[in-house]
Short mmCIF file of C-alpha atoms in Angstrom, two decimals:
data_model
loop_
_atom_site.label_atom_id
_atom_site.label_comp_id
_atom_site.label_asym_id
_atom_site.label_seq_id
_atom_site.Cartn_x
_atom_site.Cartn_y
_atom_site.Cartn_z
CA MET A 1 -0.16 0.20 -0.15
CA LEU A 2 2.77 2.43 0.99
CA SER A 3 5.73 3.22 -1.85
CA HIS A 4 7.72 5.26 0.91
CA VAL A 5 8.08 7.31 4.18
CA MET A 6 9.45 10.64 4.16
CA ILE A 7 10.98 12.18 7.39
CA GLY A 8 12.68 15.46 8.11
CA THR A 9 15.96 16.03 9.40
CA ASN A 10 18.10 18.33 10.96
CA ASP A 11 21.35 17.28 10.04
CA ILE A 12 21.59 15.51 6.96
CA ASP A 13 24.57 14.03 7.12
CA LYS A 14 24.26 12.91 10.97
CA ALA A 15 21.28 11.45 9.82
CA LYS A 16 22.45 9.39 7.02
CA ALA A 17 25.15 7.96 9.07
CA PHE A 18 22.58 6.94 11.93
CA TYR A 19 19.99 5.30 9.46
CA GLU A 20 22.86 3.31 7.38
CA LYS A 21 24.06 1.63 10.60
CA VAL A 22 20.28 0.88 12.05
CA LEU A 23 19.14 -0.46 8.26
CA ALA A 24 21.99 -2.40 8.35
CA VAL A 25 20.74 -4.69 10.70
CA VAL A 26 17.67 -5.52 8.02
CA GLY A 27 20.18 -5.91 5.28
CA CYS A 28 19.63 -2.33 3.80
CA LYS A 29 22.97 -1.49 1.61
CA GLY A 30 23.78 2.05 2.80
CA GLY A 31 21.41 5.83 1.30
CA MET A 32 21.43 7.09 -2.18
CA ASP A 33 22.03 10.73 -2.04
CA ASN A 34 19.59 13.28 -3.69
CA THR A 35 19.56 16.44 -4.38
CA ALA A 36 15.79 18.16 -5.05
CA ASN A 37 15.81 20.62 -8.09
CA SER A 38 15.24 23.23 -4.91
CA GLY A 39 18.55 22.40 -3.79
CA HIS A 40 17.84 20.84 -0.65
CA ARG A 41 19.72 17.01 0.11
CA ARG A 42 17.48 13.83 0.48
CA VAL A 43 18.63 9.93 1.21
CA PHE A 44 16.65 7.55 0.04
CA PHE A 45 17.14 3.79 1.76
CA ALA A 46 15.48 1.29 -0.55
CA HIS A 47 15.34 -2.49 0.96
CA GLY A 48 12.99 -5.55 0.24
CA GLY A 49 10.51 -3.22 -1.83
CA SER A 50 10.01 -0.37 1.06
CA MET A 51 11.67 2.81 0.87
CA LEU A 52 12.47 5.25 3.59
CA ALA A 53 13.53 8.45 3.03
CA ILE A 54 15.43 11.45 5.08
CA THR A 55 15.29 14.95 3.62
CA GLN A 56 16.10 18.74 5.13
CA PRO A 57 12.95 20.03 4.66
CA ILE A 58 12.07 21.99 1.60
CA ASN A 59 10.34 24.91 3.07
CA ASP A 60 13.68 25.78 5.40
CA GLU A 61 12.17 25.45 9.00
CA PRO A 62 13.50 23.08 11.08
CA ALA A 63 12.49 19.64 10.95
CA THR A 64 10.22 18.08 13.77
CA THR A 65 8.38 15.02 14.55
CA ALA A 66 4.69 14.24 14.05
CA ASN A 67 3.08 13.94 16.99
CA GLY A 68 1.49 10.42 17.23
CA MET A 69 3.52 9.03 14.22
CA THR A 70 5.76 5.64 14.25
CA ILE A 71 8.00 4.46 11.29
CA GLY A 72 7.57 0.74 11.69
CA ILE A 73 10.38 -1.16 10.43
CA ALA A 74 10.04 -5.38 9.44
CA CYS A 75 12.65 -7.59 11.28
CA ASP A 76 13.27 -11.42 10.59
CA SER A 77 13.88 -12.31 13.79
CA PRO A 78 12.86 -11.25 17.80
CA GLU A 79 16.88 -11.16 18.07
CA GLN A 80 16.83 -8.54 14.95
CA VAL A 81 14.41 -6.43 16.62
CA LYS A 82 16.21 -6.16 20.01
CA GLU A 83 19.59 -5.57 17.34
CA LEU A 84 17.41 -2.71 15.78
CA HIS A 85 17.28 -1.19 18.56
CA ASP A 86 20.60 -1.64 20.71
CA VAL A 87 22.32 -0.73 17.43
CA ALA A 88 19.97 2.63 17.15
CA VAL A 89 20.77 3.35 20.91
CA ALA A 90 24.52 2.90 20.38
CA ASN A 91 24.27 5.56 17.86
CA GLY A 92 22.67 7.99 19.32
CA ALA A 93 19.29 7.22 19.32
CA THR A 94 16.50 6.93 22.61
CA SER A 95 14.98 4.06 23.70
CA ILE A 96 11.53 4.89 24.84
CA GLU A 97 8.57 2.68 26.22
CA ASN A 98 8.94 -1.22 27.14
CA PRO A 99 12.45 -2.60 26.75
CA PRO A 100 12.45 -4.54 23.38
CA GLY A 101 10.74 -7.94 23.49
CA LYS A 102 7.72 -10.29 23.17
CA ARG A 103 4.11 -8.58 23.64
CA GLU A 104 0.67 -10.35 23.66
CA GLY A 105 -2.50 -8.71 22.78
CA SER A 106 -5.73 -8.55 20.25
CA MET A 107 -3.05 -8.85 17.57
CA GLY A 108 -1.36 -11.93 18.59
CA THR A 109 2.20 -12.40 19.47
CA ILE A 110 4.59 -9.64 18.40
CA TYR A 111 8.07 -8.84 19.06
CA LEU A 112 8.81 -5.01 19.23
CA SER A 113 11.16 -2.53 19.95
CA TYR A 114 10.97 1.22 20.53
CA PHE A 115 13.31 3.92 19.76
CA ARG A 116 13.50 7.92 18.85
CA ASP A 117 15.76 8.94 15.89
CA LEU A 118 18.38 12.04 16.26
CA ASP A 119 15.92 14.49 15.33
CA GLY A 120 13.06 12.57 17.51
CA HIS A 121 11.18 10.61 14.93
CA LYS A 122 9.50 7.55 16.56
CA ILE A 123 10.80 4.15 15.18
CA CYS A 124 9.55 0.62 15.75
CA GLY A 125 11.36 -2.41 15.08
CA LEU A 126 8.53 -5.25 14.58
CA HIS A 127 8.81 -8.98 13.75
CA ARG A 128 5.75 -11.10 13.47
CA PRO A 129 6.11 -14.72 14.31
#
């Protein structure tokens, strides 16, 4: 259903370095630099038919986070959910909510981890057995 998710950053170089390390956990092989016609820098990360993009805000205002928004990254195992979280935190992210692990609920058993990236965007690692 979705083709991509694009989020703003206030430091494109730091964000690119962060996401290259974090997304390598799920097999993404680095970001592709791009410059919009407006001159603003963007980086695209493509893997498994999905794309995450980071951008300097086109309106030249500071990048901010969306209240209530979460970006979910599919993981291949419960161990990968934890590794995604741990690599993110080791590279400057902030761990949020419950520690990485198993959750039981109306959607069955899932494994989740949550962190905020360098710009405060909420990211979730998710594995459904």
